[in-house]
Coordinates of C-alpha atoms in Angstrom, one line a residue:
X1 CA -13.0 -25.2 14.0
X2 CA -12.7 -21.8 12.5
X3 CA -10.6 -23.0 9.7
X4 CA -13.3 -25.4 8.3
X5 CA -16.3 -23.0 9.3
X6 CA -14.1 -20.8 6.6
X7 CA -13.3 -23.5 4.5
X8 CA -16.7 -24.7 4.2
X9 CA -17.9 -20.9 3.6
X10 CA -15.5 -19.8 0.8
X11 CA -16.8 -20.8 -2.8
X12 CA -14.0 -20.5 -5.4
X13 CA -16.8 -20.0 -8.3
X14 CA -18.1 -16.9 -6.7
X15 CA -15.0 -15.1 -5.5
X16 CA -11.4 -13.7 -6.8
X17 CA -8.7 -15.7 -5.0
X18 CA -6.2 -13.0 -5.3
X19 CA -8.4 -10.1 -4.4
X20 CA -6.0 -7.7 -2.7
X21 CA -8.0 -6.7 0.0
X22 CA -9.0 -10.5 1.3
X23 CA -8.6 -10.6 4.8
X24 CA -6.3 -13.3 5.8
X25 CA -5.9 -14.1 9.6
X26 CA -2.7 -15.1 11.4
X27 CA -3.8 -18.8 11.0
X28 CA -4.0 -18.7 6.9
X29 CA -0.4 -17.0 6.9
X30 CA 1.1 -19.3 8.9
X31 CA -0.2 -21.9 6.9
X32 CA 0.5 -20.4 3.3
X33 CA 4.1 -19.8 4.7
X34 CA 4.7 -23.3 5.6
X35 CA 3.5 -24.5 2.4
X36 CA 5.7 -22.0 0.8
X37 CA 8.6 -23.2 2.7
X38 CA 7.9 -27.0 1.7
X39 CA 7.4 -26.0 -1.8
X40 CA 10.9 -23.9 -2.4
X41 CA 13.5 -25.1 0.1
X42 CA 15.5 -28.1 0.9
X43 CA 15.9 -30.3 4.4
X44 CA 13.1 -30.9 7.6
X45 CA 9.9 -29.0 7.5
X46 CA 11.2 -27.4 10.7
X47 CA 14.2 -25.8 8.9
X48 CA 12.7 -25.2 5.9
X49 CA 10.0 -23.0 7.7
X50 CA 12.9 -21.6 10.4
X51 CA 15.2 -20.8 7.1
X52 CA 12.1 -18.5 5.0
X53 CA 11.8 -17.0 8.5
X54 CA 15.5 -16.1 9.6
X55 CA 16.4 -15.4 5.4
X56 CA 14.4 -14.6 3.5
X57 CA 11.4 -12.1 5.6
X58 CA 13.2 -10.8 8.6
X59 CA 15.6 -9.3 5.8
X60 CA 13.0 -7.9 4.1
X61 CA 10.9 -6.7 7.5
X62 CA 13.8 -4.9 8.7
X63 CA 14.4 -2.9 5.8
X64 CA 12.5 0.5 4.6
X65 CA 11.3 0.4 1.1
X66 CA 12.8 3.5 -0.8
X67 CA 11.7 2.2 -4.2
X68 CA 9.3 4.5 -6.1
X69 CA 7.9 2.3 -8.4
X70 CA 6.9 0.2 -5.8
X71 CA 5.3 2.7 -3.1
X72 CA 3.8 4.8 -6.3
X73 CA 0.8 2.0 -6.4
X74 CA 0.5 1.8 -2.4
X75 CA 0.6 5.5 -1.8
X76 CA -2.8 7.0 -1.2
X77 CA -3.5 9.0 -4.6
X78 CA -2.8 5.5 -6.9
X79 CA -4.8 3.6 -4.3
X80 CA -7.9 6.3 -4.7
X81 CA -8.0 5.9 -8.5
X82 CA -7.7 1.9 -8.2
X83 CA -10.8 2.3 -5.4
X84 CA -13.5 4.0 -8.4
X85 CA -15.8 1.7 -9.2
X86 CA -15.6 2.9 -13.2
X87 CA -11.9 1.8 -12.8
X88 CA -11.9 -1.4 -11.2
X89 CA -15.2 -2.5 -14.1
X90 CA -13.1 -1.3 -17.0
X91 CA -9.8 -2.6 -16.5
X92 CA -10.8 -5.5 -15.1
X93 CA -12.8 -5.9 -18.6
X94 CA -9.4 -5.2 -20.1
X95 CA -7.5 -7.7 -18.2
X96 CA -9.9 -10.6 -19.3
X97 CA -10.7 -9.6 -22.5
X98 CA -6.8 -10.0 -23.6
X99 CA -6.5 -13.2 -21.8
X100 CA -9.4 -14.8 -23.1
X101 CA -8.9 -13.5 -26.4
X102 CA -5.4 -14.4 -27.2
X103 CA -5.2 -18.2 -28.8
X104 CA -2.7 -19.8 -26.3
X105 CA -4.7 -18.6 -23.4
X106 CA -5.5 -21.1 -20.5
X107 CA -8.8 -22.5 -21.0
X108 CA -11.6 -20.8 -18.1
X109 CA -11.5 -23.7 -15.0
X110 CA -8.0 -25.2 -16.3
X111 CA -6.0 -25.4 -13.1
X112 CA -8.4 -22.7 -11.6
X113 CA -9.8 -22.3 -8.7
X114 CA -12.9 -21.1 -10.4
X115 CA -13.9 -18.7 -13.3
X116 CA -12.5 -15.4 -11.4
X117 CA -8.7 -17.0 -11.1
X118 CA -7.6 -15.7 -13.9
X119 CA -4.1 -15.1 -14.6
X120 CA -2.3 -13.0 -17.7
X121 CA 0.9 -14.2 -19.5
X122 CA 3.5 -12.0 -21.3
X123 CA 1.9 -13.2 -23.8
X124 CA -1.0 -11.3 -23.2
X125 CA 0.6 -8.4 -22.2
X126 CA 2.8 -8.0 -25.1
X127 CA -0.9 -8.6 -27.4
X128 CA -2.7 -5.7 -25.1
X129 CA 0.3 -3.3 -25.1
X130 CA 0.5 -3.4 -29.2
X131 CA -3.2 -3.8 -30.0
X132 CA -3.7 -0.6 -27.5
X133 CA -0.3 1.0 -29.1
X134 CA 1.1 1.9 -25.4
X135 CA 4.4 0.8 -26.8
X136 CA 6.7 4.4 -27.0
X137 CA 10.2 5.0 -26.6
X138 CA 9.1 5.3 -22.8
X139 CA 7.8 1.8 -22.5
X140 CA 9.1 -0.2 -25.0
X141 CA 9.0 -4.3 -25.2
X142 CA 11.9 -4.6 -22.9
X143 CA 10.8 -2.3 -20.3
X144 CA 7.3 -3.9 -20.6
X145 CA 9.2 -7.5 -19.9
X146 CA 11.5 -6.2 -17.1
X147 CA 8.6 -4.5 -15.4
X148 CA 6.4 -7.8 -15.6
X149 CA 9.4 -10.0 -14.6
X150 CA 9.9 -7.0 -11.8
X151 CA 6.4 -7.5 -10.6
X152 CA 5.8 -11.8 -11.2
X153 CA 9.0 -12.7 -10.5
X154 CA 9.2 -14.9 -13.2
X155 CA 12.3 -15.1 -15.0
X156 CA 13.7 -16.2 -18.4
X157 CA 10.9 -14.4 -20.3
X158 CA 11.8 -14.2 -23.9
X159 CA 10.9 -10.3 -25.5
X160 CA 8.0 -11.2 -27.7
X161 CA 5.4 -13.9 -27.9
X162 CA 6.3 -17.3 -27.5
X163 CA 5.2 -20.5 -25.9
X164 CA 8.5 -20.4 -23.6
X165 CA 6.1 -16.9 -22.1
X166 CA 3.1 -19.1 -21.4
X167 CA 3.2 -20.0 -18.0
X168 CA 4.5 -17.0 -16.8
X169 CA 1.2 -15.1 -14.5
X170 CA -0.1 -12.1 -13.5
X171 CA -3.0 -11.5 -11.5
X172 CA -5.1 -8.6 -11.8
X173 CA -3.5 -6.7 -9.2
X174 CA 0.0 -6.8 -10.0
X175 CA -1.9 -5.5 -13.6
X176 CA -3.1 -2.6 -12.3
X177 CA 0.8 -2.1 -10.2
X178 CA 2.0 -2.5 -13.8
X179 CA -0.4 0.2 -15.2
X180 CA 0.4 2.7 -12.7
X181 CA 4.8 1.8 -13.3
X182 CA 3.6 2.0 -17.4
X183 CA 1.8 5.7 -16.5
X184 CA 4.7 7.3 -14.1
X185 CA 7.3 6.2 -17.1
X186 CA 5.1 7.6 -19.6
X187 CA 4.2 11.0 -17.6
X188 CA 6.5 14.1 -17.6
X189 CA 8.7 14.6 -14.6
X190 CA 6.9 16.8 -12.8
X191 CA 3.3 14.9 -13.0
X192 CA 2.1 13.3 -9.9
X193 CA 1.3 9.6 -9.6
X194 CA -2.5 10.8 -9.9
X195 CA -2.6 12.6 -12.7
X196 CA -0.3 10.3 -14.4
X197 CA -2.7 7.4 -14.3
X198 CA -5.7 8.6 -14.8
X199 CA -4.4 10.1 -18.0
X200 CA -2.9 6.7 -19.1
X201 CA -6.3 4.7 -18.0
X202 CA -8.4 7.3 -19.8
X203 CA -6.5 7.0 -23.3
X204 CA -6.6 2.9 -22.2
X205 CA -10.0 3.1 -21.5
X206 CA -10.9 5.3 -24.8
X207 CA -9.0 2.9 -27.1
X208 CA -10.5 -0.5 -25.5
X209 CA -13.9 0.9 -27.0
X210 CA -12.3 0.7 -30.6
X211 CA -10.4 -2.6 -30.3
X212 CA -13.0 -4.3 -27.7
X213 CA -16.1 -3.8 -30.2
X214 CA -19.2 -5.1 -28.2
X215 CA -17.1 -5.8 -25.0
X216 CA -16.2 -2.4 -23.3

């Protein structure tokens, strides 16, 4: 009963699907895990589900994360700068405007679940990282494809545009994880997370009015 009383009360055209702070109950992870499991693995439902269990999260569960690039965009400071309003409006506008602009992008409600499922390819990346010259010997095109491969988990990515890119995705907040790995790289060694990126989305954000005209 609760499921449909949910199911019946979410409207894909109005909301962000991959909004990072959804709340998702026990019941919706069970049952995005046993879709997972029917998706990528082989044999019975049963073992499917008992195999993505015993292999692949208890692994993971048990472990401590010690990797900085990872806990730099969940530590409090990154998370605080992601939280301002100004932020989230202006690199969201960044995020669609590269996607929408580039000429191989996926057409808005093809294989969406509404206008706000929106996805970015390397494609798009590689087009928003030269158009915004971020390239440097700090973050260079195969830094920029190992960090999005890092973060999508896609694989076989080719370093420059190409149609092979195209179905690679990125939602928006794996974008703004990738901003904040782009900033630490770029930032001297002694600059915390903070400072780091909101010196990187300010020169973003200050560049996007010169190659967004009318847009930012």
């Amino acid at each position: 009963e609760t499921a449909q009383k949910k199911e019946k009360s979410y409207t894909p055209a109005e909301e962000d699907p991959h909004k990072a702070d959804a709340p998702v109950d026990f019941y919706v992870l069970v049952e995005t895990l046993v879709r997972i499991a029917q998706l990528r693995l082989q044999g019975s439902l049963s073992h499917k589900v008992e195999t993505l269990i015993k292999d692949m999260l208890k692994p993971l569960a048990m472990r401590k994360q010690t990797d900085r690039s990872f806990l730099d965009y969940r530590s409090g400071p990154a998370r605080e700068v992601w939280a301002e309003e100004a932020v989230q409006r202006s690199s969201r506008k960044i995020f669609e405007f590269f996607i929408a602009s580039y000429r191989s992008g996926k057409k808005k409600g093809e294989g969406t679940l509404g206008p706000l499922d929106l996805t970015m390819s390397l494609n798009h990346l590689l087009v928003m990282v030269e158009k915004m010259e971020l390239f440097d010997p700090t973050f260079n095109v195969k830094k920029c494809v190992e960090t999005f491969s890092k973060l999508t988990c896609d694989s076989d990515l080719l370093p420059q545009e190409h149609p092979n890119n195209a179905n690679s995705e990125m939602i928006y907040d794996e974008f703004c994880d990738l901003v904040t790995r782009m900033a630490r790289l770029k930032a001297v060694a002694k600059t915390s997370t903070r400072d780091a990126l909101k010196e990187l989305l300010a020169e973003m954000f200050s560049i996007a009015k010169k190659t967004m005209p009318g847009k930012f």
